[in-house]
Amino acid sequence: IQNNDKIGVIFFSYKIEKFIPPQKGKTHILHIIRELVGLEPENKKTDISQALRYMTNVIKKRSTVFVISDFMDNDYEKSLTIANRKHDVVTLHIYDKREKELPNVGLIKMVDAETNSEMWVDTSDAQVRNDYARLWNENVDAMRKIFSKSGVDSISISTDEDYVKPLIDLFARRS
């Protein structure tokens, strides 16, 4: 609002849930916030590539684009690279600390948020916890390689941490 910038948003899951074209003003920002708070996606699956292709096609003027996601998806590297050629793309990887490290709490039922498949996991087994952490680290490394190869700036922010400092650090790096 202070910079008089146009702000738009694309809410997506496996499809485009809602597109609010860029506009200026406080009323427009409040509209985006209302939609963010009230949006119930039709599906929990994610297709980042489709959202990036949509954004690349619908936003004609070069823009700064923030992609906010957990990036638990595959095959979005090409779309990210193309989007970053046309726009200035910044990725904000949001994660929960429980995605990174399993606590030792015994036998628990885990549910895949996108497929609803269930599995019992014995978190008291150190090997299970180590394998889980290793897989997390491999996935994060692969994601960072995609970001680097695509030429986008990125940060990771945990849901239990203050997001202000990482964002300030990101903007300082970019300037």
GROMACS .gro file of C-alpha atoms in nm:
model
  175
    1ILE     CA    1   0.000   0.000   0.000
    2GLN     CA    2   0.280   0.243   0.095
    3ASN     CA    3   0.459   0.188  -0.238
    4ASN     CA    4   0.132   0.209  -0.430
    5ASP     CA    5   0.213  -0.131  -0.586
    6LYS     CA    6  -0.038  -0.351  -0.755
    7ILE     CA    7  -0.093  -0.678  -0.570
    8GLY     CA    8  -0.260  -0.989  -0.705
    9VAL     CA    9  -0.289  -1.347  -0.590
   10ILE     CA   10  -0.338  -1.695  -0.730
   11PHE     CA   11  -0.467  -1.952  -0.485
   12PHE     CA   12  -0.399  -2.301  -0.612
   13SER     CA   13  -0.416  -2.666  -0.523
   14TYR     CA   14  -0.407  -2.919  -0.806
   15LYS     CA   15  -0.596  -2.651  -0.999
   16ILE     CA   16  -0.638  -2.275  -0.990
   17GLU     CA   17  -0.877  -2.218  -0.701
   18LYS     CA   18  -0.904  -1.841  -0.736
   19PHE     CA   19  -0.729  -1.562  -0.923
   20ILE     CA   20  -0.749  -1.202  -0.807
   21PRO     CA   21  -0.584  -0.976  -1.067
   22PRO     CA   22  -0.330  -0.718  -0.951
   23GLN     CA   23  -0.474  -0.387  -0.834
   24LYS     CA   24  -0.377  -0.107  -0.599
   25GLY     CA   25  -0.534   0.009  -0.276
   26LYS     CA   26  -0.631  -0.080   0.076
   27THR     CA   27  -0.974  -0.212  -0.026
   28HIS     CA   28  -0.812  -0.454  -0.269
   29ILE     CA   29  -0.564  -0.578  -0.006
   30LEU     CA   30  -0.849  -0.635   0.240
   31HIS     CA   31  -1.033  -0.831  -0.031
   32ILE     CA   32  -0.727  -1.056  -0.077
   33ILE     CA   33  -0.700  -1.110   0.300
   34ARG     CA   34  -1.072  -1.200   0.321
   35GLU     CA   35  -1.029  -1.452   0.042
   36LEU     CA   36  -0.717  -1.597   0.204
   37VAL     CA   37  -0.892  -1.648   0.535
   38GLY     CA   38  -1.213  -1.785   0.387
   39LEU     CA   39  -1.089  -1.998   0.098
   40GLU     CA   40  -1.167  -2.370   0.122
   41PRO     CA   41  -0.974  -2.548  -0.155
   42GLU     CA   42  -1.159  -2.818  -0.345
   43ASN     CA   43  -0.867  -3.057  -0.310
   44LYS     CA   44  -0.554  -3.090  -0.101
   45LYS     CA   45  -0.331  -3.208  -0.385
   46THR     CA   46  -0.076  -2.963  -0.524
   47ASP     CA   47   0.029  -2.878  -0.879
   48ILE     CA   48   0.286  -2.599  -0.861
   49SER     CA   49   0.369  -2.631  -1.229
   50GLN     CA   50   0.011  -2.559  -1.334
   51ALA     CA   51  -0.004  -2.251  -1.110
   52LEU     CA   52   0.324  -2.120  -1.253
   53ARG     CA   53   0.208  -2.178  -1.612
   54TYR     CA   54  -0.119  -1.999  -1.537
   55MET     CA   55   0.062  -1.705  -1.379
   56THR     CA   56   0.306  -1.683  -1.672
   57ASN     CA   57   0.017  -1.673  -1.920
   58VAL     CA   58  -0.214  -1.436  -1.732
   59ILE     CA   59   0.034  -1.177  -1.598
   60LYS     CA   60   0.179  -1.000  -1.902
   61LYS     CA   61   0.383  -0.723  -1.736
   62ARG     CA   62   0.711  -0.822  -1.566
   63SER     CA   63   0.634  -0.859  -1.197
   64THR     CA   64   0.785  -0.976  -0.873
   65VAL     CA   65   0.618  -1.306  -0.789
   66PHE     CA   66   0.625  -1.475  -0.451
   67VAL     CA   67   0.547  -1.847  -0.459
   68ILE     CA   68   0.451  -1.954  -0.107
   69SER     CA   69   0.429  -2.331  -0.068
   70ASP     CA   70   0.563  -2.638   0.108
   71PHE     CA   71   0.693  -2.742  -0.237
   72MET     CA   72   0.592  -3.102  -0.176
   73ASP     CA   73   0.539  -3.159  -0.545
   74ASN     CA   74   0.728  -3.291  -0.846
   75ASP     CA   75   0.803  -3.174  -1.197
   76TYR     CA   76   0.780  -2.798  -1.147
   77GLU     CA   77   1.139  -2.710  -1.238
   78LYS     CA   78   1.070  -2.630  -1.606
   79SER     CA   79   0.768  -2.412  -1.523
   80LEU     CA   80   0.966  -2.234  -1.250
   81THR     CA   81   1.253  -2.162  -1.489
   82ILE     CA   82   1.017  -2.027  -1.757
   83ALA     CA   83   0.830  -1.814  -1.501
   84ASN     CA   84   1.158  -1.671  -1.371
   85ARG     CA   85   1.266  -1.571  -1.723
   86LYS     CA   86   0.951  -1.360  -1.760
   87HIS     CA   87   0.917  -1.244  -1.399
   88ASP     CA   88   1.129  -1.201  -1.086
   89VAL     CA   89   1.029  -1.514  -0.892
   90VAL     CA   90   1.100  -1.561  -0.522
   91THR     CA   91   1.013  -1.887  -0.346
   92LEU     CA   92   0.911  -1.902   0.019
   93HIS     CA   93   0.931  -2.261   0.140
   94ILE     CA   94   0.704  -2.301   0.443
   95TYR     CA   95   0.744  -2.610   0.661
   96ASP     CA   96   0.651  -2.742   1.002
   97LYS     CA   97   0.930  -2.869   1.227
   98ARG     CA   98   0.747  -3.204   1.252
   99GLU     CA   99   0.800  -3.247   0.880
  100LYS     CA  100   1.172  -3.217   0.941
  101GLU     CA  101   1.212  -3.439   1.245
  102LEU     CA  102   0.988  -3.706   1.397
  103PRO     CA  103   0.953  -3.682   1.775
  104ASN     CA  104   0.994  -4.001   1.977
  105VAL     CA  105   0.632  -4.052   2.082
  106GLY     CA  106   0.582  -4.423   2.010
  107LEU     CA  107   0.332  -4.567   1.763
  108ILE     CA  108   0.135  -4.303   1.571
  109LYS     CA  109  -0.099  -4.300   1.274
  110MET     CA  110   0.021  -4.069   0.998
  111VAL     CA  111  -0.206  -3.939   0.722
  112ASP     CA  112  -0.084  -3.805   0.389
  113ALA     CA  113  -0.254  -3.465   0.363
  114GLU     CA  114  -0.285  -3.488  -0.016
  115THR     CA  115  -0.393  -3.851  -0.064
  116ASN     CA  116  -0.550  -3.927   0.278
  117SER     CA  117  -0.359  -4.256   0.286
  118GLU     CA  118  -0.285  -4.372   0.639
  119MET     CA  119   0.015  -4.554   0.783
  120TRP     CA  120   0.118  -4.654   1.133
  121VAL     CA  121   0.472  -4.543   1.223
  122ASP     CA  122   0.677  -4.650   1.524
  123THR     CA  123   0.854  -4.326   1.614
  124SER     CA  124   1.031  -4.491   1.909
  125ASP     CA  125   1.251  -4.671   1.652
  126ALA     CA  126   1.568  -4.462   1.609
  127GLN     CA  127   1.622  -4.601   1.257
  128VAL     CA  128   1.272  -4.484   1.152
  129ARG     CA  129   1.345  -4.136   1.286
  130ASN     CA  130   1.687  -4.128   1.116
  131ASP     CA  131   1.542  -4.247   0.783
  132TYR     CA  132   1.267  -3.985   0.810
  133ALA     CA  133   1.521  -3.706   0.875
  134ARG     CA  134   1.744  -3.831   0.591
  135LEU     CA  135   1.451  -3.833   0.347
  136TRP     CA  136   1.352  -3.481   0.457
  137ASN     CA  137   1.709  -3.356   0.401
  138GLU     CA  138   1.728  -3.523   0.059
  139ASN     CA  139   1.398  -3.362  -0.046
  140VAL     CA  140   1.506  -3.018   0.078
  141ASP     CA  141   1.841  -3.052  -0.102
  142ALA     CA  142   1.661  -3.146  -0.425
  143MET     CA  143   1.424  -2.851  -0.384
  144ARG     CA  144   1.713  -2.609  -0.327
  145LYS     CA  145   1.890  -2.743  -0.637
  146ILE     CA  146   1.574  -2.675  -0.838
  147PHE     CA  147   1.557  -2.320  -0.703
  148SER     CA  148   1.925  -2.261  -0.775
  149LYS     CA  149   1.910  -2.411  -1.125
  150SER     CA  150   1.597  -2.206  -1.202
  151GLY     CA  151   1.772  -1.889  -1.083
  152VAL     CA  152   1.518  -1.794  -0.818
  153ASP     CA  153   1.587  -1.645  -0.478
  154SER     CA  154   1.447  -1.854  -0.196
  155ILE     CA  155   1.415  -1.890   0.178
  156SER     CA  156   1.274  -2.155   0.408
  157ILE     CA  157   1.057  -2.052   0.700
  158SER     CA  158   0.939  -2.280   0.977
  159THR     CA  159   0.584  -2.234   1.103
  160ASP     CA  160   0.712  -2.206   1.461
  161GLU     CA  161   0.959  -1.926   1.384
  162ASP     CA  162   0.922  -1.555   1.330
  163TYR     CA  163   0.904  -1.494   0.955
  164VAL     CA  164   1.013  -1.128   0.969
  165LYS     CA  165   1.390  -1.181   1.006
  166PRO     CA  166   1.420  -1.434   0.721
  167LEU     CA  167   1.223  -1.199   0.494
  168ILE     CA  168   1.438  -0.900   0.590
  169ASP     CA  169   1.752  -1.108   0.524
  170LEU     CA  170   1.612  -1.213   0.186
  171PHE     CA  171   1.538  -0.854   0.080
  172ALA     CA  172   1.882  -0.741   0.202
  173ARG     CA  173   2.046  -1.014  -0.011
  174ARG     CA  174   1.842  -0.909  -0.314
  175SER     CA  175   1.927  -0.536  -0.294
   0.00000   0.00000   0.00000
